One Martini backbone bead per residue (centre of mass of N, CA, C, O) as a GRO file, in nm:
protein
  195
    1MET     BB    1  21.265  15.622   2.964
    2LEU     BB    2  21.043  15.360   3.011
    3GLY     BB    3  20.892  15.539   3.244
    4PHE     BB    4  21.127  15.634   3.425
    5VAL     BB    5  21.280  15.829   3.648
    6ARG     BB    6  21.508  15.610   3.662
    7THR     BB    7  21.798  15.449   3.457
    8ASP     BB    8  21.976  15.318   3.629
    9ASP     BB    9  22.076  15.013   3.720
   10GLU     BB   10  21.972  15.016   4.016
   11ALA     BB   11  21.682  15.102   3.952
   12LEU     BB   12  21.614  14.865   3.766
   13VAL     BB   13  21.657  14.644   3.971
   14SER     BB   14  21.431  14.743   4.168
   15CYS     BB   15  21.200  14.699   3.939
   16LEU     BB   16  21.182  14.383   3.958
   17GLY     BB   17  20.963  14.422   4.209
   18ASP     BB   18  20.768  14.556   3.992
   19PRO     BB   19  20.501  14.448   3.816
   20GLN     BB   20  20.488  14.708   3.614
   21ARG     BB   21  20.833  14.702   3.550
   22THR     BB   22  20.989  14.431   3.512
   23VAL     BB   23  21.003  14.384   3.205
   24ALA     BB   24  21.147  14.646   3.122
   25ALA     BB   25  21.389  14.615   3.311
   26TYR     BB   26  21.492  14.348   3.209
   27ARG     BB   27  21.539  14.427   2.911
   28GLU     BB   28  21.737  14.659   2.967
   29LEU     BB   29  21.951  14.498   3.122
   30LEU     BB   30  22.004  14.297   2.896
   31ARG     BB   31  22.093  14.510   2.687
   32ARG     BB   32  22.341  14.614   2.862
   33GLY     BB   33  22.474  14.386   3.002
   34GLU     BB   34  22.781  14.398   3.138
   35ARG     BB   35  22.727  14.686   3.261
   36ALA     BB   36  22.497  14.551   3.474
   37VAL     BB   37  22.624  14.326   3.658
   38SER     BB   38  22.691  14.473   3.919
   39ALA     BB   39  22.393  14.544   3.995
   40ILE     BB   40  22.289  14.253   3.986
   41ARG     BB   41  22.467  14.142   4.211
   42VAL     BB   42  22.346  14.325   4.428
   43GLY     BB   43  22.045  14.218   4.387
   44LEU     BB   44  22.093  13.936   4.532
   45ARG     BB   45  22.058  14.111   4.826
   46ASP     BB   46  21.777  14.172   4.825
   47ALA     BB   47  21.480  14.175   5.007
   48ASP     BB   48  21.342  14.109   4.739
   49PRO     BB   49  21.267  13.820   4.577
   50ALA     BB   50  21.203  13.937   4.292
   51VAL     BB   51  21.482  14.057   4.250
   52ARG     BB   52  21.651  13.802   4.285
   53GLU     BB   53  21.516  13.646   4.059
   54GLY     BB   54  21.580  13.845   3.828
   55CYS     BB   55  21.888  13.824   3.862
   56CYS     BB   56  21.909  13.525   3.796
   57ARG     BB   57  21.786  13.546   3.513
   58LEU     BB   58  22.004  13.738   3.404
   59LEU     BB   59  22.253  13.548   3.466
   60ASP     BB   60  22.182  13.337   3.258
   61HIS     BB   61  22.302  13.548   3.031
   62LEU     BB   62  22.549  13.726   3.210
   63VAL     BB   63  22.743  13.546   3.321
   64ASP     BB   64  23.041  13.529   3.504
   65THR     BB   65  23.304  13.425   3.681
   66GLY     BB   66  23.248  13.640   3.916
   67SER     BB   67  22.928  13.537   3.954
   68MET     BB   68  22.905  13.230   4.012
   69GLY     BB   69  22.917  13.214   4.326
   70GLU     BB   70  22.659  13.383   4.371
   71LEU     BB   71  22.469  13.194   4.218
   72VAL     BB   72  22.516  12.943   4.389
   73ALA     BB   73  22.413  13.074   4.659
   74MET     BB   74  22.106  13.097   4.555
   75ALA     BB   75  22.030  12.791   4.608
   76ASP     BB   76  21.986  12.893   4.936
   77ASP     BB   77  21.744  13.043   4.926
   78PRO     BB   78  21.441  13.098   5.096
   79ASP     BB   79  21.322  13.126   4.809
   80ALA     BB   80  21.197  12.923   4.567
   81ARG     BB   81  21.208  13.109   4.315
   82VAL     BB   82  21.511  13.160   4.339
   83ARG     BB   83  21.610  12.868   4.324
   84ILE     BB   84  21.494  12.808   4.049
   85ALA     BB   85  21.653  13.028   3.894
   86ALA     BB   86  21.933  12.931   3.976
   87PHE     BB   87  21.920  12.641   3.861
   88HIS     BB   88  21.866  12.723   3.576
   89ALA     BB   89  22.122  12.894   3.531
   90LEU     BB   90  22.324  12.655   3.597
   91ALA     BB   91  22.202  12.446   3.371
   92CYS     BB   92  22.193  12.655   3.136
   93ASP     BB   93  22.348  12.668   2.810
   94ARG     BB   94  22.175  12.812   2.593
   95CYS     BB   95  22.204  13.118   2.701
   96LYS     BB   96  22.555  13.102   2.736
   97GLY     BB   97  22.694  12.866   2.688
   98ASP     BB   98  23.033  12.743   2.772
   99THR     BB   99  23.190  12.986   2.905
  100CYS     BB  100  23.039  12.935   3.222
  101ALA     BB  101  23.033  12.651   3.293
  102PRO     BB  102  22.987  12.475   3.563
  103GLY     BB  103  23.133  12.271   3.778
  104PRO     BB  104  23.113  12.023   4.013
  105ASP     BB  105  23.274  12.181   4.236
  106GLN     BB  106  23.038  12.407   4.247
  107VAL     BB  107  22.729  12.241   4.201
  108LEU     BB  108  22.675  11.948   4.303
  109GLU     BB  109  22.618  11.966   4.605
  110PRO     BB  110  22.365  12.152   4.601
  111ALA     BB  111  22.205  11.975   4.403
  112LEU     BB  112  22.190  11.720   4.572
  113ARG     BB  113  22.058  11.840   4.823
  114HIS     BB  114  21.796  11.947   4.675
  115LEU     BB  115  21.700  11.688   4.538
  116LEU     BB  116  21.668  11.528   4.829
  117SER     BB  117  21.543  11.799   5.035
  118ASP     BB  118  21.361  11.988   4.911
  119PRO     BB  119  21.036  12.113   4.967
  120ASP     BB  120  21.034  12.188   4.659
  121PRO     BB  121  20.955  12.041   4.359
  122GLN     BB  122  21.073  12.254   4.158
  123VAL     BB  123  21.355  12.251   4.273
  124ARG     BB  124  21.412  11.950   4.235
  125SER     BB  125  21.376  11.957   3.929
  126ARG     BB  126  21.612  12.156   3.871
  127ALA     BB  127  21.829  11.988   4.013
  128ALA     BB  128  21.812  11.747   3.819
  129GLU     BB  129  21.933  11.895   3.577
  130LEU     BB  130  22.210  11.947   3.707
  131VAL     BB  131  22.282  11.660   3.786
  132GLY     BB  132  22.252  11.543   3.492
  133LYS     BB  133  22.523  11.669   3.379
  134PHE     BB  134  22.687  11.429   3.571
  135ALA     BB  135  22.588  11.125   3.490
  136HIS     BB  136  22.865  11.048   3.316
  137SER     BB  137  23.092  11.129   3.575
  138ASP     BB  138  22.906  11.072   3.849
  139ALA     BB  139  22.797  10.860   4.094
  140ARG     BB  140  22.630  11.058   4.269
  141ALA     BB  141  22.435  11.143   4.047
  142VAL     BB  142  22.317  10.868   3.985
  143ALA     BB  143  22.213  10.798   4.269
  144ALA     BB  144  22.024  11.046   4.302
  145LEU     BB  145  21.846  10.996   4.055
  146GLN     BB  146  21.749  10.713   4.135
  147GLU     BB  147  21.623  10.794   4.403
  148SER     BB  148  21.426  11.002   4.291
  149HIS     BB  149  21.284  10.817   4.084
  150ALA     BB  150  21.178  10.617   4.317
  151ASN     BB  151  21.103  10.841   4.589
  152ASP     BB  152  20.969  11.082   4.513
  153PRO     BB  153  20.669  11.248   4.591
  154SER     BB  154  20.694  11.354   4.298
  155ARG     BB  155  20.609  11.275   3.985
  156ALA     BB  156  20.768  11.493   3.827
  157VAL     BB  157  21.045  11.432   3.954
  158ARG     BB  158  21.065  11.136   3.882
  159LYS     BB  159  21.054  11.181   3.579
  160LYS     BB  160  21.302  11.367   3.547
  161ALA     BB  161  21.511  11.182   3.677
  162GLY     BB  162  21.469  10.956   3.463
  163TRP     BB  163  21.586  11.111   3.219
  164TYR     BB  164  21.888  11.140   3.362
  165ALA     BB  165  21.910  10.861   3.408
  166PRO     BB  166  22.002  10.570   3.340
  167GLY     BB  167  21.806  10.515   3.036
  168GLY     BB  168  21.723  10.783   2.977
  169THR     BB  169  21.663  11.008   2.734
  170ILE     BB  170  21.882  11.219   2.811
  171HIS     BB  171  22.112  11.031   2.875
  172ARG     BB  172  22.132  10.912   2.588
  173ARG     BB  173  22.160  11.186   2.428
  174THR     BB  174  22.432  11.275   2.620
  175ALA     BB  175  22.620  11.075   2.536
  176PRO     BB  176  22.918  10.996   2.476
  177THR     BB  177  23.125  10.961   2.221
  178ALA     BB  178  23.315  10.798   2.032
  179THR     BB  179  23.673  10.748   1.997
  180ARG     BB  180  23.968  10.768   1.833
  181VAL     BB  181  24.251  10.593   1.856
  182ARG     BB  182  24.568  10.546   1.747
  183ASN     BB  183  24.509  10.231   1.646
  184GLY     BB  184  24.187  10.266   1.534
  185SER     BB  185  24.020  10.238   1.765
  186TRP     BB  186  23.740  10.235   1.983
  187ARG     BB  187  23.615  10.469   2.242
  188ARG     BB  188  23.503  10.573   2.536
  189PRO     BB  189  23.489  10.807   2.746
  190GLY     BB  190  23.664  10.672   3.037
  191SER     BB  191  23.787  10.444   2.909
  192PRO     BB  192  24.012  10.233   2.852
  193SER     BB  193  24.287  10.220   2.681
  194ALA     BB  194  24.445  10.108   2.425
  195THR     BB  195  24.751   9.895   2.367
   0.00000   0.00000   0.00000
C-alpha cells in the first residue's frame, strides 16, 4: 500500500519528513481521519521540523478539543515553517468549520506576541489573520493590528494587518450584523440594549 514498507500511523507520520513520501503520507493520514490523530499529536514533538509542520497542517483538518492546546503550543516552535502552519491551522475555519474554533483565551496572547515581534514576516502575516478574528471584540487585537499596519518592516505584513484593522476590507466584511431586540429596534452586537 502506498509503496511504504510500514503503513501504521506512526510510520506515516515519520514519512512526512521524507520529500519523496510526504504527499502520499499526508493524504493517507488525512483519509484515516480521527483514527490517526493520536499519532499526529505525537508527531508534533518530532525532531524533524518537516514532520512537525506536516502534523500542524493535518491538524488544520483534524483538530479536536484534546489537540487544541498542543496546536497552540506549536505557535512557539523554533522553526518558522512550523509556526506558519500552526497559525494557519488556528486561524482557518474553512478547513474545520466552527466545531473547534479556538477562543481568544487560548490563542490571542501568542498571536499578539508573534504579530508584533516574530522575526519571520510570514509568521507575522499568519498571526495577523488570527488576531484579525478578534478585531471586532478585543481592543488589544485592534491596537496590535493598527500598530502592525503602521510600523511593520514588511510591506506585505502592513498590508495584511490593514485588511483586518478597523476600516480594512476584511474587517468590514466580517462585521457583526445588526440584530432586532424585543421592542422592534435594531442594534449591533455588543452595543447597549434599548430600554
